[in-house]
Amino acid sequence: MSYRIGIDVGGTNTDAVVLDESDRLIAKTKTPTTEDVTGGIVTALEEVLGDEFDRTAVESVMLGTTHCTNAVTERRNLNQVGVIRVGAPATLAIRPLLEWPDDLVGAIGGHTTIVEGGHEFDGEPITDLDETAVREFCREKADVVDSVAVTSVFSPVRDDHERRVAELVREELGEEIPVSLSSEIGSVGLLERENATVLNAALTGVIREASTAFRTAMDRHDLDAQFYFGQNDGTLMGVDYAERYPIFTVACGPANSIRGAAYLSGLRDGIIIDVGGTTTDVGALSDGFPRESAVAVEIGGVKTNFRMPDLISIGLGGGSIVREEDGDVSVGPDSVGYELESEARCFGGSVTTATDVAIELGRASFGTTDPELRDELVAAVSDDIVERVERTIDEMKTSAGDVPVAVVGGGSILLPTELTGASEVDKPDHYDVANAIGAAIAQVSGHVDRVFSLDDQPREEALAEAKRLARQDAVEAGADPDTVEIVDLEEVPLSYLPGNAVRLRVQAAGDLRVEGEET
């Protein structure tokens, strides 16, 4: 018998599960998330493994973590980043980091330059790359930058200049310096792609620290297992891949919940509602995977365009604070969070929370005391919660008809068994640890998002090339090449560009590659 461990770090709780080789749940736990994140992970491992568990039978550990999200939000522990844009003179009007919050620019140093180079959409050079300017910038910033972000005009079409800049950076600053290339991270839009690449470069130190801390925790528990990070599309990536692309971990929590809910409920398409201690995330499930956002996504006040799940988050959770003032009732967005068991009325505290209301409604029965809330207050809070969730379901739907809904998360006790807009509301077994289960069952994926000119090659050849690149990306991320399949393909004609241009977005996914197998 072999086992897998899934761990998901949320804002309130850190959840952990152990699954056997048939994906049956063997053990689960929820522990409060700690300020340093790592402490909560260590505690969750201790509790879910216990004293008698056979550590040698654990083959893999999957971690969905908020280390990178917290670092960007708190502007803490970020690298000093050298930002090189290849695009002069065409892109001089808007400098890098122009729309970034001042405190975030300060946290990464604001070291930027724009050098001549870049390509047209069809791959033709705009001008030659100014290699001298790249070397001068590197020498000027050699003592202050920890990593480098490189973005070139239309690099998703042709990345020659980005790769040449990477060579020059390593010649000047050493082979060990992390270099992030925008063609490997973002989509076509220059500024959003550049922003995502700079954030990625800022986070390489954070993910390495998290990786080291978690390996230490595994050693402490005598776990000699493969270790993977969760990523934003609900799939996994190996540690080496995660250390190159830490930005892909920032939304893995909601993605894990959607995948876990799909597995537990059996849904392939529908709406997933994940109610936590502080927030409720509402996402869409498309053919078993989180639906990807089609618009720019803001992270830490910065617009980006890399792959992220399509989500709406509302400030509503089990710890949300209930207030009544001049006859008006409000629920959240502030929450008692991990202090629920000391602050909430149902545990003898003095704060009225959404959980107290759920207990009064008979949707849960735990705690140490009766919350003793007035019926009018309970009814008003319940109506407010249901109205907000039903409105969000309606915003996520792509058609007028009712859709199946699965509700997961520890705070899902807040919701009734019927919701307007839902053809059915399913709260599957083990709904409280769906996120950790989603991490444990995940596959490994690869992606490509590029513009192809169909004047230069037949459509079938372009599709085959895009699929080959997506499969290659999945294998590099840790997938078994024999199991990789194309799970999503989107083809968008770009009529505003000459050359019969088309944008191809392809996702491939496969099972984890067993350590020692050749690729």
Coordinates of N, CA, C and O in Angstrom, one line a residue, residues 182-327:
S182 N 9.6 36.6 -20.2 CA 8.1 36.8 -20.3 C 7.4 35.8 -21.2 O 6.3 35.4 -21.0
S183 N 8.2 35.3 -22.2 CA 7.6 34.4 -23.2 C 7.2 33.0 -22.5 O 6.4 32.3 -23.1
E184 N 7.8 32.7 -21.3 CA 7.5 31.5 -20.6 C 6.4 31.7 -19.6 O 6.1 30.7 -18.9
I185 N 5.9 32.9 -19.4 CA 5.0 33.2 -18.3 C 3.7 33.8 -18.7 O 2.6 33.3 -18.4
G186 N 3.7 34.9 -19.5 CA 2.5 35.6 -19.7 C 2.0 35.4 -21.1 O 2.5 34.6 -21.9
S187 N 0.9 36.1 -21.4 CA 0.3 36.1 -22.8 C 0.8 37.2 -23.6 O 1.8 37.8 -23.4
V188 N 0.0 37.6 -24.7 CA 0.5 38.5 -25.7 C 0.7 39.9 -25.2 O 1.7 40.5 -25.5
G189 N -0.2 40.5 -24.5 CA -0.2 41.9 -24.1 C 1.1 42.2 -23.4 O 1.5 41.6 -22.4
L190 N 1.8 43.2 -23.8 CA 3.2 43.5 -23.3 C 3.2 43.9 -21.9 O 4.0 43.3 -21.1
L191 N 2.4 44.9 -21.5 CA 2.5 45.4 -20.1 C 2.1 44.4 -19.0 O 2.8 44.2 -18.0
E192 N 1.0 43.7 -19.3 CA 0.5 42.7 -18.3 C 1.5 41.6 -18.2 O 1.8 41.0 -17.2
R193 N 2.1 41.2 -19.4 CA 3.1 40.1 -19.4 C 4.3 40.5 -18.7 O 4.9 39.7 -18.0
E194 N 4.7 41.8 -18.9 CA 5.9 42.3 -18.2 C 5.7 42.3 -16.7 O 6.5 41.9 -15.9
N195 N 4.5 42.7 -16.3 CA 4.2 42.8 -14.8 C 4.3 41.4 -14.2 O 4.8 41.2 -13.1
A196 N 3.7 40.4 -14.9 CA 3.7 39.0 -14.4 C 5.1 38.5 -14.3 O 5.5 37.8 -13.3
T197 N 6.0 38.9 -15.3 CA 7.4 38.4 -15.3 C 8.2 39.0 -14.1 O 9.0 38.4 -13.5
V198 N 7.9 40.3 -13.9 CA 8.6 41.0 -12.8 C 8.2 40.4 -11.4 O 9.1 40.1 -10.6
L199 N 6.9 40.1 -11.3 CA 6.5 39.5 -10.0 C 7.1 38.1 -9.9 O 7.5 37.7 -8.8
N200 N 7.2 37.4 -11.0 CA 7.8 36.1 -10.9 C 9.3 36.2 -10.4 O 9.7 35.4 -9.5
A201 N 10.0 37.1 -11.0 CA 11.4 37.3 -10.6 C 11.5 37.8 -9.2 O 12.5 37.4 -8.5
A202 N 10.5 38.5 -8.7 CA 10.6 39.0 -7.3 C 10.3 37.8 -6.3 O 10.7 38.0 -5.1
L203 N 9.7 36.7 -6.8 CA 9.3 35.7 -5.8 C 10.2 34.5 -5.8 O 10.0 33.5 -5.1
T204 N 11.3 34.4 -6.6 CA 12.1 33.2 -6.7 C 12.8 32.9 -5.3 O 12.9 31.8 -5.0
G205 N 13.1 34.0 -4.6 CA 13.7 33.7 -3.3 C 12.7 33.2 -2.3 O 13.0 32.3 -1.4
V206 N 11.4 33.7 -2.4 CA 10.4 33.3 -1.5 C 10.1 31.8 -1.7 O 10.0 31.0 -0.7
I207 N 9.9 31.3 -2.9 CA 9.6 29.9 -3.2 C 10.7 29.0 -2.8 O 10.5 27.9 -2.3
R208 N 12.0 29.5 -3.0 CA 13.1 28.6 -2.6 C 13.1 28.5 -1.0 O 13.4 27.4 -0.5
E209 N 12.8 29.5 -0.3 CA 12.8 29.5 1.1 C 11.7 28.5 1.6 O 11.9 27.7 2.5
A210 N 10.5 28.6 0.9 CA 9.4 27.7 1.3 C 9.7 26.3 1.0 O 9.4 25.4 1.8
S211 N 10.4 26.1 -0.2 CA 10.8 24.7 -0.5 C 11.7 24.1 0.5 O 11.6 23.0 0.9
T212 N 12.7 24.9 0.9 CA 13.7 24.4 1.8 C 13.1 24.1 3.2 O 13.3 23.1 3.8
A213 N 12.2 25.0 3.6 CA 11.5 24.8 4.9 C 10.6 23.6 4.9 O 10.6 22.8 5.9
F214 N 10.0 23.3 3.8 CA 9.1 22.2 3.7 C 9.9 20.9 3.6 O 9.5 19.8 4.2
R215 N 11.0 20.9 2.9 CA 11.9 19.7 2.9 C 12.4 19.4 4.3 O 12.5 18.2 4.7
T216 N 12.7 20.5 5.0 CA 13.2 20.3 6.4 C 12.1 19.6 7.2 O 12.4 18.7 8.0
A217 N 10.8 20.1 7.0 CA 9.7 19.5 7.8 C 9.5 18.0 7.4 O 9.2 17.2 8.3
M218 N 9.7 17.7 6.1 CA 9.6 16.3 5.7 C 10.7 15.5 6.3 O 10.4 14.3 6.8
D219 N 11.9 16.0 6.3 CA 13.0 15.2 7.0 C 12.7 15.0 8.4 O 13.0 13.9 9.0
R220 N 12.1 16.0 9.1 CA 11.8 15.9 10.5 C 10.8 14.7 10.8 O 10.8 14.1 11.8
H221 N 10.0 14.5 9.8 CA 9.0 13.4 9.9 C 9.4 12.1 9.2 O 8.5 11.3 8.9
D222 N 10.6 12.1 8.8 CA 11.2 10.9 8.1 C 10.4 10.5 6.8 O 10.1 9.4 6.5
L223 N 10.0 11.6 6.1 CA 9.3 11.4 4.8 C 10.3 11.5 3.7 O 10.9 12.6 3.4
D224 N 10.5 10.4 3.0 CA 11.4 10.4 1.8 C 10.5 10.2 0.6 O 10.4 9.2 0.0
A225 N 9.8 11.3 0.2 CA 8.8 11.2 -0.8 C 9.0 12.3 -1.8 O 9.7 13.3 -1.6
Q226 N 8.4 12.2 -3.0 CA 8.5 13.2 -4.0 C 7.6 14.4 -3.5 O 6.6 14.2 -2.9
F227 N 8.1 15.6 -3.9 CA 7.4 16.8 -3.4 C 7.0 17.7 -4.5 O 7.8 17.9 -5.4
Y228 N 5.8 18.1 -4.5 CA 5.2 18.9 -5.6 C 4.5 20.2 -5.1 O 3.9 20.1 -4.0
F229 N 4.5 21.2 -5.9 CA 3.7 22.4 -5.5 C 2.4 22.4 -6.4 O 2.5 22.0 -7.6
G230 N 1.3 22.9 -5.8 CA 0.1 23.1 -6.6 C 0.3 24.4 -7.4 O 1.0 25.3 -7.0
Q231 N -0.4 24.4 -8.6 CA -0.4 25.7 -9.4 C -1.8 26.1 -9.7 O -2.8 25.5 -9.4
N232 N -1.9 27.3 -10.4 CA -3.1 28.0 -10.5 C -4.2 27.3 -11.3 O -5.4 27.7 -11.2
D233 N -3.9 26.3 -12.1 CA -5.0 25.7 -12.9 C -5.4 24.4 -12.2 O -6.1 23.6 -12.8
G234 N -5.0 24.1 -10.9 CA -5.5 22.9 -10.2 C -4.6 21.7 -10.5 O -5.0 20.6 -10.2
T235 N -3.4 21.9 -11.1 CA -2.5 20.8 -11.4 C -1.2 21.0 -10.6 O -1.1 22.0 -9.8
L236 N -0.3 20.2 -10.8 CA 1.0 20.2 -10.0 C 2.2 20.5 -10.8 O 2.1 20.5 -12.0
M237 N 3.3 20.9 -10.1 CA 4.5 21.1 -10.8 C 5.6 20.7 -9.8 O 5.5 20.8 -8.6
G238 N 6.7 20.2 -10.4 CA 7.9 19.8 -9.6 C 8.5 21.0 -9.0 O 8.3 22.1 -9.3
V239 N 9.4 20.7 -8.0 CA 10.0 21.8 -7.2 C 10.9 22.6 -8.1 O 10.9 23.9 -8.0
D240 N 11.7 22.0 -9.0 CA 12.6 22.8 -9.9 C 11.8 23.7 -10.7 O 12.1 24.9 -10.9
Y241 N 10.6 23.2 -11.2 CA 9.8 24.0 -12.1 C 9.2 25.2 -11.3 O 9.1 26.3 -11.7
A242 N 8.7 24.9 -10.1 CA 8.1 25.9 -9.2 C 9.1 27.0 -8.9 O 8.7 28.2 -8.8
E243 N 10.4 26.6 -8.7 CA 11.4 27.6 -8.3 C 11.7 28.5 -9.5 O 12.1 29.6 -9.4
R244 N 11.4 28.0 -10.8 CA 11.5 28.9 -12.0 C 10.3 29.8 -12.2 O 10.4 30.9 -12.7
Y245 N 9.1 29.2 -11.8 CA 7.9 30.0 -12.0 C 7.0 30.1 -10.8 O 5.9 29.5 -10.7
P246 N 7.5 30.7 -9.7 CA 6.7 30.8 -8.5 C 5.4 31.5 -8.6 O 4.5 31.3 -7.8
I247 N 5.3 32.4 -9.6 CA 4.0 33.2 -9.8 C 2.8 32.2 -10.1 O 1.7 32.5 -9.8
F248 N 3.1 31.0 -10.6 CA 2.0 30.1 -10.9 C 1.4 29.4 -9.6 O 0.5 28.6 -9.7
T249 N 1.9 29.8 -8.4 CA 1.4 29.2 -7.2 C 0.4 30.2 -6.5 O -0.3 29.8 -5.5
V250 N 0.2 31.4 -7.0 CA -0.5 32.4 -6.2 C -2.0 32.1 -6.1 O -2.6 32.6 -5.1
A251 N -2.6 31.3 -7.0 CA -4.0 31.1 -6.8 C -4.3 29.6 -6.8 O -5.4 29.1 -7.1
C252 N -3.3 28.8 -6.3 CA -3.5 27.3 -6.2 C -4.5 26.9 -5.2 O -5.1 25.9 -5.4
G253 N -4.7 27.7 -4.2 CA -5.7 27.3 -3.1 C -7.1 27.2 -3.7 O -7.7 26.1 -3.6
P254 N -7.7 28.2 -4.3 CA -9.0 28.1 -4.9 C -9.0 27.0 -6.0 O -10.0 26.3 -6.2
A255 N -8.0 26.9 -6.8 CA -7.9 25.9 -7.8 C -8.0 24.5 -7.2 O -8.7 23.6 -7.7
N256 N -7.3 24.3 -6.1 CA -7.3 23.0 -5.4 C -8.7 22.7 -5.0 O -9.2 21.5 -5.1
S257 N -9.4 23.7 -4.4 CA -10.8 23.5 -4.0 C -11.7 23.0 -5.1 O -12.6 22.2 -4.9
I258 N -11.6 23.7 -6.3 CA -12.4 23.4 -7.4 C -12.1 21.9 -7.9 O -13.1 21.1 -8.1
R259 N -10.9 21.5 -7.9 CA -10.5 20.2 -8.4 C -11.0 19.2 -7.3 O -11.6 18.1 -7.7
G260 N -10.8 19.5 -6.0 CA -11.3 18.6 -5.0 C -12.8 18.4 -5.0 O -13.3 17.3 -4.8
A261 N -13.5 19.5 -5.2 CA -15.0 19.5 -5.2 C -15.4 18.7 -6.4 O -16.4 17.9 -6.3
A262 N -14.8 18.8 -7.5 CA -15.1 18.0 -8.7 C -15.0 16.5 -8.4 O -15.8 15.7 -8.8
Y263 N -13.9 16.2 -7.8 CA -13.6 14.8 -7.5 C -14.6 14.2 -6.5 O -15.2 13.1 -6.7
L264 N -14.9 15.0 -5.4 CA -15.8 14.5 -4.4 C -17.3 14.4 -4.8 O -18.0 13.5 -4.4
S265 N -17.7 15.4 -5.7 CA -19.1 15.4 -6.1 C -19.3 14.7 -7.4 O -20.5 14.4 -7.8
G266 N -18.3 14.4 -8.2 CA -18.4 13.8 -9.5 C -18.8 14.8 -10.6 O -19.1 14.3 -11.7
L267 N -18.8 16.1 -10.3 CA -19.2 17.0 -11.3 C -18.0 17.2 -12.3 O -16.9 17.2 -12.0
R268 N -18.4 17.4 -13.6 CA -17.4 17.8 -14.6 C -17.6 19.3 -15.0 O -16.6 19.9 -15.4
D269 N -18.8 19.7 -15.0 CA -19.1 21.1 -15.4 C -20.1 21.7 -14.3 O -21.1 21.0 -14.0
G270 N -19.9 22.9 -13.9 CA -20.9 23.5 -12.9 C -20.2 24.6 -12.2 O -19.1 25.1 -12.6
I271 N -20.8 25.0 -11.1 CA -20.2 26.0 -10.2 C -19.8 25.5 -8.9 O -20.5 24.6 -8.3
I272 N -18.6 25.9 -8.4 CA -18.0 25.4 -7.1 C -18.0 26.6 -6.2 O -17.5 27.7 -6.5
I273 N -18.5 26.4 -5.0 CA -18.5 27.5 -4.0 C -17.7 26.9 -2.8 O -18.0 25.9 -2.2
D274 N -16.6 27.6 -2.5 CA -15.7 27.3 -1.4 C -15.8 28.3 -0.3 O -15.3 29.4 -0.5
V275 N -16.4 27.9 0.8 CA -16.6 28.9 1.9 C -15.5 28.6 2.9 O -15.5 27.6 3.6
G276 N -14.7 29.6 3.1 CA -13.6 29.4 4.1 C -14.0 30.2 5.4 O -15.1 30.4 5.7
G277 N -12.9 30.5 6.2 CA -13.2 31.2 7.4 C -13.4 32.7 7.2 O -14.0 33.4 8.0
T278 N -12.8 33.3 6.1 CA -12.9 34.7 5.9 C -13.5 35.1 4.6 O -14.2 36.1 4.5
T279 N -13.3 34.3 3.6 CA -13.8 34.6 2.2 C -14.5 33.4 1.6 O -14.3 32.3 2.0
T280 N -15.4 33.7 0.6 CA -16.0 32.7 -0.2 C -15.6 32.9 -1.6 O -15.7 34.0 -2.2
D281 N -15.0 31.8 -2.2 CA -14.5 31.8 -3.6 C -15.5 31.1 -4.4 O -15.8 29.9 -4.1
V282 N -16.0 31.7 -5.5 CA -17.0 31.1 -6.4 C -16.3 30.9 -7.8 O -15.8 31.9 -8.3
G283 N -16.1 29.7 -8.2 CA -15.4 29.4 -9.5 C -16.2 28.5 -10.4 O -17.2 27.9 -9.9
A284 N -15.8 28.4 -11.6 CA -16.5 27.5 -12.6 C -15.7 26.3 -12.9 O -14.5 26.4 -13.0
L285 N -16.4 25.2 -13.1 CA -15.7 24.0 -13.4 C -16.0 23.7 -14.9 O -17.1 23.6 -15.3
S286 N -14.9 23.5 -15.7 CA -15.1 23.2 -17.1 C -14.4 21.9 -17.5 O -13.1 21.9 -17.4
D287 N -15.1 20.9 -17.8 CA -14.6 19.6 -18.1 C -13.6 19.1 -17.0 O -12.5 18.5 -17.3
G288 N -13.9 19.3 -15.8 CA -13.2 18.8 -14.7 C -12.1 19.7 -14.2 O -11.4 19.4 -13.2
F289 N -11.8 20.8 -14.9 CA -10.7 21.7 -14.5 C -11.3 23.1 -14.2 O -12.3 23.5 -14.8
P290 N -10.6 23.9 -13.4 CA -11.0 25.3 -13.2 C -11.1 26.1 -14.5 O -10.1 26.0 -15.3
R291 N -12.2 26.8 -14.7 CA -12.2 27.7 -15.9 C -11.2 28.8 -15.8 O -11.1 29.4 -14.8
E292 N -10.5 29.0 -16.9 CA -9.4 30.0 -16.8 C -10.0 31.4 -17.1 O -10.9 31.6 -17.9
S293 N -9.4 32.4 -16.4 CA -9.9 33.8 -16.6 C -9.5 34.3 -18.0 O -8.3 34.1 -18.4
A294 N -10.4 35.0 -18.6 CA -10.1 35.5 -20.0 C -9.6 36.9 -20.0 O -9.3 37.5 -21.0
V295 N -9.6 37.5 -18.8 CA -9.3 39.0 -18.7 C -8.0 39.1 -17.8 O -7.6 38.2 -17.1
A296 N -7.5 40.3 -17.8 CA -6.3 40.6 -16.9 C -6.7 40.4 -15.5 O -7.8 40.8 -15.0
V297 N -5.8 39.8 -14.7 CA -6.1 39.6 -13.2 C -5.1 40.4 -12.4 O -3.9 40.5 -12.7
E298 N -5.7 41.1 -11.4 CA -4.8 42.0 -10.6 C -4.3 41.2 -9.4 O -5.0 40.5 -8.6
I299 N -3.0 41.3 -9.2 CA -2.3 40.7 -8.0 C -1.5 41.8 -7.3 O -0.6 42.4 -7.9
G300 N -1.8 42.0 -6.1 CA -1.1 43.0 -5.3 C -1.2 44.4 -5.9 O -0.3 45.2 -5.7
G301 N -2.3 44.7 -6.6 CA -2.4 46.0 -7.2 C -1.8 46.1 -8.6 O -1.7 47.2 -9.2
V302 N -1.4 45.0 -9.2 CA -0.7 45.0 -10.5 C -1.5 44.1 -11.5 O -1.9 43.0 -11.1
K303 N -1.8 44.6 -12.7 CA -2.5 43.8 -13.7 C -1.6 42.9 -14.4 O -0.5 43.2 -14.8
T304 N -2.0 41.6 -14.5 CA -1.2 40.6 -15.1 C -2.0 39.8 -16.1 O -3.3 39.9 -16.0
N305 N -1.4 39.0 -16.9 CA -2.2 38.2 -17.9 C -1.7 36.7 -18.0 O -1.8 36.1 -19.1
F306 N -1.2 36.2 -16.9 CA -0.8 34.8 -17.0 C -2.0 33.9 -16.6 O -3.0 34.5 -16.1
R307 N -1.9 32.6 -16.7 CA -3.1 31.8 -16.4 C -3.5 31.8 -15.0 O -2.7 31.5 -14.1
M308 N -4.8 32.1 -14.8 CA -5.4 32.2 -13.4 C -6.8 31.7 -13.5 O -7.5 31.8 -14.6
P309 N -7.3 31.0 -12.5 CA -8.7 30.6 -12.5 C -9.7 31.8 -12.5 O -9.4 32.8 -11.9
D310 N -10.8 31.5 -13.1 CA -11.9 32.6 -13.2 C -12.6 32.5 -11.9 O -13.4 31.5 -11.6
L311 N -12.4 33.5 -11.0 CA -13.0 33.4 -9.6 C -13.6 34.7 -9.3 O -13.2 35.8 -9.8
I312 N -14.6 34.7 -8.4 CA -15.2 35.8 -7.7 C -15.1 35.5 -6.2 O -15.6 34.5 -5.8
S313 N -14.4 36.4 -5.5 CA -14.2 36.3 -4.1 C -15.1 37.3 -3.3 O -15.0 38.5 -3.7
I314 N -15.8 36.9 -2.3 CA -16.6 37.8 -1.5 C -16.2 37.7 -0.1 O -15.8 36.6 0.4
G315 N -16.3 38.8 0.7 CA -15.8 38.8 2.1 C -16.9 38.1 3.0 O -17.5 38.8 3.8
L316 N -17.0 36.8 2.9 CA -18.0 36.1 3.7 C -17.4 34.7 4.0 O -17.0 34.0 3.1
G317 N -17.4 34.4 5.3 CA -16.8 33.1 5.7 C -17.4 32.7 7.1 O -18.1 33.5 7.7
G318 N -17.0 31.6 7.6 CA -17.5 31.1 8.9 C -17.1 32.0 10.0 O -17.8 32.1 11.0
G319 N -16.0 32.8 9.9 CA -15.6 33.7 11.0 C -16.1 35.1 10.8 O -15.7 36.0 11.6
S320 N -16.8 35.4 9.7 CA -17.3 36.7 9.4 C -18.0 37.3 10.6 O -18.9 36.7 11.2
I321 N -17.7 38.6 10.9 CA -18.3 39.2 12.1 C -19.6 39.8 11.7 O -19.8 40.5 10.7
V322 N -20.7 39.6 12.5 CA -22.0 40.1 12.3 C -22.2 41.4 13.1 O -21.9 41.4 14.3
R323 N -22.7 42.4 12.5 CA -22.9 43.7 13.2 C -24.4 44.1 12.9 O -24.9 43.9 11.8
E324 N -24.9 44.8 13.9 CA -26.3 45.4 13.8 C -26.2 46.8 14.3 O -25.8 47.1 15.4
E325 N -26.6 47.7 13.4 CA -26.5 49.1 13.7 C -27.7 49.9 13.1 O -27.9 49.8 11.9
D326 N -28.5 50.6 13.9 CA -29.6 51.3 13.5 C -30.6 50.5 12.7 O -31.1 50.9 11.6
G327 N -30.7 49.2 13.1 CA -31.6 48.3 12.4 C -31.1 47.6 11.2 O -31.7 46.7 10.6

